[in-house]
C-alpha cells in the first residue's frame, strides 16, 4: 500500500508539471482518476501481490511435492486441486480487488497532497476526482484484478505442483512463477483494456 501511495504521488508530480504548462492544473484530479483507477492501481497492486503470492504459493506447494505430501493426499483419496488450489484461488479472488481499491484510494489521496504544492486546492482536486469517478471507470479498474487473481494463482500452483529436483528445483520454480505472473499481468492488462474499451465503445 505504501508503494501505491508513493507511485500516486510520483504520477501526480509529473501530471501537475505538464498541466501547469497548459494552464489546466485544475484537471489534476481528473487525470489521476483515469491513470490510477483504470491502469496504474490494478497493475501495480497486481505485480506487488504477484511477487509475494506467486513465490509463497509455489514454494509451499513445491515443498509439499518434494516431501511427497501431495502424493500422500492422493493416496488418501483427497483431490489436491480442491484441497490446495481452490482455496488459494478463491482467497485471491477476494483479496486482490479489495487491495486494488485500497491502493487506488491511497494513490488518489497522495495525488491530492502533491497538488497542494502546485496551488491546487483539495476542494478543486476532489471535485475533479468525484466528477470522473464514474461507474464505467470503476468497472475498468475492478474487472482487471479478477483476471490477475486467476493468472497469479494458476501460474503459482502450476509451477509448484510441477516442480522437481528438490530444494533447487523449488527455487527455480519460484523464480519462474514470479516472472511469468508479472509479465502475464502486463499482457493481461493490455488485453483486458482493449476488450473493455471495445465493449464500452470508447
Coordinates of N, CA and C in Angstrom, one line a residue:
X1 N 0.8 -1.2 0.0 CA 0.0 0.0 0.0 C 0.9 1.3 0.0
X2 N 2.0 1.2 0.7 CA 2.9 2.3 0.6 C 3.4 2.6 -0.8
X3 N 3.6 1.5 -1.6 CA 4.1 1.6 -2.9 C 3.0 2.4 -3.8
X4 N 1.7 2.1 -3.5 CA 0.6 2.7 -4.2 C 0.6 4.2 -3.9
X5 N 0.8 4.6 -2.6 CA 0.8 6.0 -2.2 C 1.9 6.7 -2.9
X6 N 3.1 6.2 -2.8 CA 4.3 6.8 -3.4 C 4.2 6.9 -5.0
X7 N 3.7 5.8 -5.6 CA 3.5 5.9 -7.0 C 2.5 6.9 -7.5
X8 N 1.4 7.0 -6.7 CA 0.4 8.1 -7.0 C 1.0 9.5 -6.9
X9 N 1.9 9.7 -5.9 CA 2.5 11.0 -5.7 C 3.5 11.3 -6.8
X10 N 4.2 10.3 -7.2 CA 5.2 10.5 -8.4 C 4.4 10.8 -9.6
X11 N 3.3 10.1 -9.9 CA 2.5 10.3 -11.1 C 1.9 11.7 -11.0
X12 N 1.4 12.1 -9.8 CA 0.8 13.5 -9.7 C 1.8 14.6 -10.0
X13 N 3.0 14.4 -9.6 CA 4.1 15.4 -9.8 C 4.3 15.6 -11.3
X14 N 4.4 14.5 -12.0 CA 4.6 14.6 -13.5 C 3.4 15.2 -14.2
X15 N 2.2 14.8 -13.8 CA 0.9 15.3 -14.4 C 0.8 16.8 -14.1
X16 N 1.0 17.2 -12.8 CA 0.9 18.6 -12.4 C 1.8 19.5 -13.2
X17 N 3.0 19.1 -13.4 CA 4.0 19.9 -14.1 C 3.6 20.1 -15.5
X18 N 3.1 19.0 -16.2 CA 2.7 19.2 -17.6 C 1.4 20.0 -17.7
X19 N 0.4 19.8 -16.8 CA -0.8 20.5 -16.8 C -0.6 22.0 -16.5
X20 N 0.4 22.3 -15.7 CA 0.7 23.7 -15.4 C 1.2 24.5 -16.6
X21 N 1.8 23.8 -17.5 CA 2.3 24.4 -18.8 C 1.2 24.8 -19.7
X22 N 0.0 24.1 -19.6 CA -1.1 24.5 -20.4 C -2.2 25.2 -19.6
X23 N -1.9 25.5 -18.4 CA -2.9 26.2 -17.6 C -4.1 25.4 -17.2
X24 N -3.9 24.1 -17.1 CA -5.1 23.3 -16.7 C -4.8 22.4 -15.5
X25 N -4.1 23.1 -14.5 CA -3.8 22.3 -13.3 C -5.0 21.8 -12.5
X26 N -6.2 22.5 -12.7 CA -7.4 22.1 -12.0 C -7.9 20.7 -12.5
X27 N -7.4 20.2 -13.6 CA -7.8 18.9 -14.1 C -6.9 17.8 -13.5
X28 N -6.1 18.1 -12.5 CA -5.2 17.0 -12.0 C -6.1 15.8 -11.4
X29 N -7.1 16.2 -10.7 CA -8.0 15.1 -10.2 C -8.6 14.2 -11.2
X30 N -9.0 14.8 -12.3 CA -9.5 14.0 -13.5 C -8.4 13.0 -14.0
X31 N -7.2 13.5 -14.3 CA -6.2 12.7 -14.8 C -5.7 11.6 -13.8
X32 N -5.7 12.0 -12.5 CA -5.3 11.0 -11.5 C -6.3 9.8 -11.5
X33 N -7.6 10.1 -11.6 CA -8.6 9.0 -11.6 C -8.4 8.1 -12.8
X34 N -8.3 8.7 -14.0 CA -8.1 8.0 -15.2 C -6.8 7.1 -15.1
X35 N -5.7 7.7 -14.6 CA -4.4 7.0 -14.6 C -4.4 5.9 -13.5
X36 N -4.9 6.3 -12.3 CA -4.8 5.4 -11.2 C -5.8 4.3 -11.2
X37 N -7.1 4.7 -11.4 CA -8.2 3.7 -11.3 C -8.2 2.8 -12.4
X38 N -8.0 3.3 -13.6 CA -8.0 2.4 -14.8 C -6.8 1.6 -15.0
X39 N -5.6 2.2 -14.8 CA -4.4 1.5 -15.2 C -3.4 1.3 -14.1
X40 N -2.9 2.3 -13.5 CA -1.8 2.2 -12.5 C -2.1 1.3 -11.3
X41 N -3.3 1.6 -10.7 CA -3.7 0.9 -9.5 C -3.8 -0.6 -9.6
X42 N -4.6 -1.1 -10.6 CA -4.7 -2.5 -10.7 C -3.4 -3.2 -11.1
X43 N -2.6 -2.6 -12.0 CA -1.4 -3.3 -12.4 C -0.3 -3.2 -11.3
X44 N -0.1 -2.1 -10.7 CA 0.8 -2.0 -9.6 C 0.5 -3.0 -8.4
X45 N -0.8 -3.0 -8.1 CA -1.2 -3.9 -7.0 C -1.0 -5.4 -7.4
X46 N -1.4 -5.6 -8.7 CA -1.2 -7.0 -9.2 C 0.2 -7.5 -9.2
X47 N 1.1 -6.6 -9.6 CA 2.5 -7.0 -9.6 C 3.1 -7.2 -8.2
X48 N 2.8 -6.3 -7.3 CA 3.2 -6.4 -5.9 C 2.7 -7.7 -5.3
X49 N 1.4 -8.0 -5.5 CA 0.8 -9.2 -4.9 C 1.4 -10.4 -5.6
X50 N 1.6 -10.4 -6.9 CA 2.2 -11.5 -7.7 C 3.6 -11.8 -7.1
X51 N 4.4 -10.8 -6.8 CA 5.7 -11.0 -6.3 C 5.7 -11.8 -5.0
X52 N 4.7 -11.4 -4.2 CA 4.6 -12.1 -2.8 C 3.9 -13.4 -2.9
X53 N 2.7 -13.4 -3.5 CA 1.9 -14.6 -3.5 C 2.4 -15.7 -4.4
X54 N 2.9 -15.4 -5.6 CA 3.4 -16.4 -6.5 C 4.6 -17.1 -5.9
X55 N 5.5 -16.4 -5.3 CA 6.6 -17.0 -4.6 C 6.2 -17.9 -3.4
X56 N 5.3 -17.4 -2.6 CA 4.8 -18.1 -1.5 C 4.1 -19.4 -1.8
X57 N 3.1 -19.3 -2.8 CA 2.3 -20.4 -3.1 C 3.2 -21.5 -3.8
X58 N 4.0 -21.1 -4.7 CA 4.9 -22.0 -5.5 C 5.9 -22.7 -4.5
X59 N 6.5 -21.9 -3.6 CA 7.4 -22.5 -2.6 C 6.7 -23.5 -1.7
X60 N 5.5 -23.2 -1.3 CA 4.8 -24.0 -0.4 C 4.4 -25.3 -1.0
X61 N 3.8 -25.2 -2.2 CA 3.4 -26.4 -3.0 C 4.6 -27.2 -3.4
X62 N 5.6 -26.5 -3.8 CA 6.8 -27.2 -4.3 C 7.4 -28.0 -3.1
X63 N 7.5 -27.5 -1.9 CA 8.0 -28.2 -0.8 C 7.1 -29.4 -0.4
X64 N 5.8 -29.2 -0.5 CA 4.9 -30.3 -0.3 C 5.1 -31.4 -1.3
X65 N 5.4 -31.1 -2.5 CA 5.6 -32.1 -3.6 C 6.9 -32.8 -3.4
X66 N 8.0 -32.1 -3.0 CA 9.3 -32.7 -2.9 C 9.3 -33.6 -1.7
X67 N 8.5 -33.3 -0.7 CA 8.4 -34.2 0.5 C 7.3 -35.2 0.4
X68 N 6.7 -35.3 -0.8 CA 5.7 -36.3 -1.1 C 4.4 -36.2 -0.3
X69 N 4.1 -35.0 0.2 CA 2.9 -34.8 1.0 C 1.7 -34.8 0.0
X70 N 1.9 -34.3 -1.2 CA 0.8 -34.3 -2.2 C 0.5 -35.7 -2.6
X71 N 1.5 -36.6 -2.7 CA 1.2 -38.0 -3.0 C 0.5 -38.6 -1.9
X72 N 0.7 -38.2 -0.7 CA 0.0 -38.8 0.5 C -1.5 -38.4 0.4
X73 N -1.7 -37.1 0.0 CA -3.1 -36.7 -0.1 C -3.9 -37.5 -1.1
X74 N -3.2 -37.7 -2.3 CA -3.8 -38.5 -3.3 C -4.1 -39.9 -2.9
X75 N -3.1 -40.5 -2.1 CA -3.3 -41.9 -1.6 C -4.5 -42.0 -0.7
X76 N -4.8 -40.9 0.1 CA -5.9 -40.9 1.0 C -7.2 -40.5 0.3
X77 N -7.1 -40.3 -1.0 CA -8.4 -40.0 -1.8 C -8.7 -38.6 -1.8
X78 N -7.8 -37.7 -1.5 CA -8.1 -36.3 -1.5 C -7.6 -35.6 -2.8
X79 N -8.5 -34.8 -3.4 CA -8.1 -34.2 -4.6 C -7.3 -32.9 -4.3
X80 N -6.0 -32.9 -4.8 CA -5.2 -31.7 -4.5 C -5.7 -30.4 -5.1
X81 N -6.4 -30.5 -6.2 CA -7.0 -29.3 -6.8 C -8.0 -28.7 -5.8
X82 N -8.9 -29.5 -5.2 CA -9.9 -29.0 -4.3 C -9.3 -28.6 -3.0
X83 N -8.3 -29.3 -2.5 CA -7.7 -29.1 -1.2 C -6.7 -28.0 -1.2
X84 N -5.9 -27.9 -2.2 CA -4.8 -26.9 -2.2 C -5.0 -25.8 -3.2
X85 N -5.5 -26.0 -4.3 CA -5.6 -24.9 -5.4 C -6.8 -24.1 -5.2
X86 N -8.0 -24.7 -5.0 CA -9.3 -23.9 -5.0 C -9.3 -22.9 -3.8
X87 N -8.9 -23.2 -2.6 CA -8.9 -22.2 -1.5 C -8.0 -21.0 -1.8
X88 N -6.9 -21.2 -2.5 CA -6.0 -20.1 -2.8 C -6.6 -19.3 -3.9
X89 N -7.2 -19.9 -4.9 CA -7.8 -19.2 -5.9 C -9.0 -18.3 -5.4
X90 N -9.8 -18.8 -4.6 CA -10.9 -18.1 -4.0 C -10.4 -16.9 -3.1
X91 N -9.4 -17.2 -2.3 CA -8.9 -16.2 -1.4 C -8.3 -15.0 -2.2
X92 N -7.6 -15.3 -3.3 CA -7.0 -14.2 -4.1 C -8.1 -13.5 -4.9
X93 N -9.1 -14.2 -5.3 CA -10.2 -13.5 -6.0 C -10.8 -12.4 -5.1
X94 N -10.9 -12.7 -3.8 CA -11.5 -11.8 -2.9 C -10.5 -10.7 -2.5
X95 N -9.3 -11.1 -2.2 CA -8.3 -10.2 -1.6 C -7.8 -9.2 -2.7
X96 N -7.5 -9.6 -3.9 CA -6.9 -8.7 -4.9 C -7.7 -7.5 -5.2
X97 N -9.1 -7.7 -5.5 CA -9.9 -6.5 -5.8 C -9.9 -5.5 -4.6
X98 N -10.0 -6.1 -3.3 CA -10.0 -5.3 -2.2 C -8.7 -4.5 -2.0
X99 N -7.6 -5.1 -2.2 CA -6.3 -4.4 -2.2 C -6.2 -3.4 -3.3
X100 N -6.8 -3.7 -4.4 CA -6.7 -2.7 -5.5 C -7.5 -1.4 -5.2
X101 N -8.7 -1.6 -4.5 CA -9.5 -0.4 -4.1 C -8.7 0.4 -3.1
X102 N -8.0 -0.3 -2.2 CA -7.2 0.4 -1.2 C -6.1 1.1 -1.8
X103 N -5.4 0.5 -2.8 CA -4.3 1.1 -3.5 C -4.7 2.3 -4.3
X104 N -5.8 2.1 -5.0 CA -6.3 3.3 -5.8 C -6.6 4.5 -4.9
X105 N -7.3 4.2 -3.8 CA -7.6 5.3 -2.8 C -6.4 6.0 -2.3
X106 N -5.4 5.2 -1.9 CA -4.2 5.9 -1.4 C -3.4 6.6 -2.5
X107 N -3.5 6.1 -3.7 CA -2.8 6.8 -4.9 C -3.5 8.1 -5.2
X108 N -4.8 8.1 -5.2 CA -5.5 9.4 -5.4 C -5.3 10.4 -4.3
X109 N -5.3 9.9 -3.0 CA -5.1 10.8 -1.9 C -3.7 11.4 -1.9
X110 N -2.7 10.5 -2.3 CA -1.4 11.0 -2.4 C -1.3 12.1 -3.5
X111 N -2.0 12.0 -4.6 CA -2.0 13.0 -5.6 C -2.6 14.3 -5.2
X112 N -3.6 14.2 -4.3 CA -4.2 15.4 -3.7 C -3.2 16.2 -2.9
X113 N -2.4 15.6 -2.1 CA -1.4 16.3 -1.3 C -0.3 16.9 -2.2
X114 N 0.1 16.2 -3.3 CA 1.1 16.7 -4.2 C 0.5 18.0 -4.9
X115 N -0.8 17.9 -5.2 CA -1.5 19.1 -5.8 C -1.4 20.3 -5.0
X116 N -1.4 20.2 -3.7 CA -1.2 21.4 -2.8 C 0.0 22.1 -3.1
X117 N 1.1 21.4 -3.4 CA 2.4 22.0 -3.7 C 2.3 22.8 -5.1
X118 N 1.3 22.6 -5.9 CA 1.2 23.3 -7.1 C 0.0 24.2 -7.1
X119 N -0.4 24.6 -5.8 CA -1.5 25.6 -5.6 C -2.8 25.1 -6.1
X120 N -3.1 23.8 -6.0 CA -4.4 23.2 -6.4 C -5.1 22.8 -5.0
X121 N -6.2 23.5 -4.8 CA -6.9 23.2 -3.5 C -7.4 21.8 -3.5
X122 N -7.5 21.3 -2.2 CA -8.1 19.9 -2.1 C -9.5 19.9 -2.6
X123 N -10.3 21.0 -2.4 CA -11.7 21.0 -2.9 C -11.7 20.9 -4.4
X124 N -10.9 21.6 -5.1 CA -10.8 21.6 -6.6 C -10.4 20.2 -7.1
X125 N -9.4 19.7 -6.4 CA -8.8 18.3 -6.8 C -9.9 17.3 -6.6
X126 N -10.6 17.2 -5.5 CA -11.5 16.2 -5.2 C -12.8 16.4 -6.0
X127 N -13.1 17.6 -6.4 CA -14.2 17.8 -7.3 C -14.0 17.1 -8.6
X128 N -12.7 17.2 -9.1 CA -12.3 16.6 -10.3 C -12.4 15.1 -10.2
X129 N -11.9 14.6 -9.0 CA -12.0 13.1 -8.7 C -13.4 12.6 -8.8
X130 N -14.3 13.3 -8.1 CA -15.7 12.9 -8.0 C -16.4 12.9 -9.3
X131 N -16.0 13.9 -10.1 CA -16.7 14.0 -11.4 C -16.3 12.9 -12.4
X132 N -15.1 12.4 -12.3 CA -14.7 11.3 -13.2 C -14.6 9.9 -12.6
X133 N -15.0 9.8 -11.3 CA -15.0 8.5 -10.7 C -16.4 7.9 -11.0
X134 N -16.5 7.6 -12.3 CA -17.8 7.1 -12.8 C -17.9 5.6 -12.8
X135 N -19.1 5.0 -12.9 CA -19.2 3.5 -12.9 C -18.4 2.8 -13.9
X136 N -18.3 3.5 -15.1 CA -17.5 2.9 -16.2 C -16.0 2.8 -15.9
X137 N -15.5 3.9 -15.3 CA -14.1 3.9 -14.9 C -13.8 2.9 -13.8
X138 N -14.8 2.8 -12.9 CA -14.6 1.8 -11.8 C -14.7 0.4 -12.3
X139 N -15.5 0.2 -13.3 CA -15.7 -1.1 -13.9 C -14.4 -1.6 -14.5
X140 N -13.7 -0.7 -15.3 CA -12.5 -1.0 -15.9 C -11.4 -1.4 -14.9
X141 N -11.4 -0.6 -13.8 CA -10.4 -0.9 -12.8 C -10.7 -2.1 -11.9
X142 N -11.9 -2.5 -11.8 CA -12.3 -3.6 -10.9 C -12.4 -5.0 -11.6
X143 N -12.5 -5.0 -12.9 CA -12.5 -6.2 -13.7 C -11.1 -6.8 -13.8
X144 N -10.1 -6.0 -14.0 CA -8.8 -6.5 -14.2 C -8.2 -7.3 -13.0
X145 N -8.4 -6.9 -11.7 CA -7.9 -7.7 -10.6 C -8.4 -9.1 -10.6
X146 N -9.7 -9.3 -11.0 CA -10.2 -10.7 -11.0 C -9.4 -11.6 -12.0
X147 N -9.1 -11.0 -13.2 CA -8.3 -11.8 -14.1 C -6.9 -12.0 -13.6
X148 N -6.3 -10.9 -13.0 CA -5.0 -11.0 -12.4 C -4.9 -12.1 -11.3
X149 N -6.0 -12.2 -10.5 CA -6.0 -13.2 -9.4 C -6.0 -14.6 -10.0
X150 N -6.8 -14.8 -11.1 CA -6.8 -16.1 -11.7 C -5.4 -16.5 -12.3
X151 N -4.8 -15.5 -12.9 CA -3.5 -15.7 -13.5 C -2.4 -16.0 -12.5
X152 N -2.4 -15.2 -11.4 CA -1.4 -15.4 -10.4 C -1.5 -16.8 -9.7
X153 N -2.7 -17.2 -9.4 CA -3.0 -18.5 -8.7 C -2.7 -19.6 -9.6
X154 N -3.1 -19.5 -10.9 CA -2.9 -20.6 -11.8 C -1.4 -20.9 -12.1
X155 N -0.7 -19.8 -12.3 CA 0.7 -19.9 -12.6 C 1.5 -20.5 -11.3
X156 N 1.2 -19.9 -10.2 CA 1.8 -20.3 -8.9 C 1.6 -21.8 -8.6
X157 N 0.3 -22.2 -8.7 CA 0.0 -23.6 -8.4 C 0.6 -24.5 -9.4
X158 N 0.6 -24.1 -10.7 CA 1.1 -24.9 -11.8 C 2.6 -25.2 -11.5
X159 N 3.4 -24.1 -11.3 CA 4.8 -24.2 -11.1 C 5.1 -25.0 -9.8
X160 N 4.3 -24.8 -8.8 CA 4.5 -25.5 -7.5 C 4.3 -27.0 -7.6
X161 N 3.2 -27.3 -8.3 CA 2.8 -28.8 -8.4 C 3.7 -29.5 -9.4
X162 N 4.3 -28.8 -10.3 CA 5.2 -29.5 -11.3 C 6.7 -29.3 -11.1
X163 N 7.0 -28.7 -9.9 CA 8.4 -28.5 -9.6 C 9.1 -29.9 -9.3
X164 N 10.4 -30.0 -9.6 CA 11.1 -31.2 -9.4 C 12.6 -30.9 -9.1
X165 N 13.3 -31.8 -8.5 CA 14.7 -31.6 -8.2 C 15.0 -31.1 -6.8
X166 N 14.1 -31.3 -5.9 CA 14.3 -31.0 -4.5 C 14.3 -29.5 -4.3
X167 N 15.1 -29.0 -3.3 CA 15.2 -27.6 -3.0 C 15.6 -26.7 -4.1
X168 N 16.5 -27.1 -4.9 CA 17.0 -26.4 -6.1 C 15.9 -26.2 -7.1
X169 N 15.1 -27.3 -7.3 CA 14.0 -27.2 -8.3 C 12.9 -26.3 -7.8
X170 N 12.6 -26.3 -6.5 CA 11.6 -25.4 -5.9 C 12.0 -24.0 -6.1
X171 N 13.3 -23.7 -5.9 CA 13.8 -22.3 -6.1 C 13.7 -21.8 -7.5
X172 N 14.0 -22.7 -8.5 CA 13.9 -22.3 -9.9 C 12.4 -22.1 -10.2
X173 N 11.5 -23.0 -9.7 CA 10.1 -22.9 -10.0 C 9.5 -21.6 -9.4
X174 N 10.0 -21.2 -8.2 CA 9.5 -20.0 -7.6 C 9.9 -18.8 -8.4
X175 N 11.2 -18.7 -8.9 CA 11.6 -17.6 -9.7 C 10.8 -17.5 -11.0
X176 N 10.6 -18.7 -11.6 CA 9.8 -18.7 -12.9 C 8.4 -18.3 -12.6
X177 N 7.8 -18.6 -11.5 CA 6.4 -18.3 -11.2 C 6.3 -16.8 -11.1
X178 N 7.2 -16.1 -10.4 CA 7.1 -14.7 -10.2 C 7.3 -14.0 -11.5
X179 N 8.2 -14.4 -12.4 CA 8.5 -13.8 -13.7 C 7.3 -13.9 -14.6
X180 N 6.8 -15.2 -14.7 CA 5.6 -15.4 -15.6 C 4.4 -14.6 -15.1
X181 N 4.2 -14.6 -13.8 CA 3.0 -13.9 -13.3 C 3.1 -12.4 -13.6
X182 N 4.3 -11.8 -13.3 CA 4.5 -10.4 -13.5 C 4.3 -10.0 -15.0
X183 N 4.9 -10.7 -15.9 CA 4.8 -10.4 -17.3 C 3.4 -10.7 -17.8
X184 N 2.8 -11.8 -17.3 CA 1.4 -12.1 -17.6 C 0.4 -11.0 -17.2
X185 N 0.7 -10.4 -16.1 CA -0.2 -9.3 -15.7 C -0.2 -8.1 -16.7
X186 N 1.0 -7.8 -17.2 CA 1.1 -6.7 -18.1 C 0.4 -7.1 -19.4
X187 N 0.6 -8.3 -19.9 CA -0.1 -8.7 -21.1 C -1.6 -8.8 -20.9
X188 N -2.1 -9.3 -19.8 CA -3.5 -9.4 -19.4 C -4.1 -8.0 -19.3
X189 N -3.3 -7.1 -18.8 CA -3.8 -5.7 -18.7 C -4.1 -5.1 -20.0
X190 N -3.2 -5.3 -21.0 CA -3.4 -4.8 -22.3 C -4.6 -5.4 -23.0
X191 N -4.8 -6.8 -22.9 CA -5.9 -7.5 -23.5 C -7.2 -7.0 -22.9
X192 N -7.3 -6.9 -21.5 CA -8.5 -6.5 -20.8 C -8.9 -5.1 -21.2
X193 N -7.9 -4.2 -21.3 CA -8.1 -2.8 -21.6 C -8.7 -2.7 -23.0
X194 N -8.1 -3.4 -24.0 CA -8.6 -3.4 -25.3 C -10.0 -3.9 -25.4
X195 N -10.3 -5.0 -24.8 CA -11.6 -5.6 -24.9 C -12.7 -4.8 -24.2
X196 N -12.3 -4.2 -23.0 CA -13.3 -3.4 -22.3 C -13.6 -2.1 -23.0
X197 N -12.6 -1.5 -23.6 CA -12.8 -0.3 -24.3 C -13.7 -0.6 -25.6
X198 N -13.5 -1.7 -26.2 CA -14.3 -2.1 -27.3 C -15.7 -2.3 -26.9
X199 N -15.9 -3.0 -25.8 CA -17.3 -3.3 -25.3 C -18.0 -2.0 -24.9
X200 N -17.3 -1.1 -24.3 CA -17.9 0.2 -23.8 C -18.0 1.2 -24.9
X201 N -17.4 0.9 -26.1 CA -17.4 1.8 -27.2 C -16.6 3.1 -27.0
X202 N -15.5 3.0 -26.3 CA -14.7 4.2 -26.1 C -13.7 4.3 -27.2

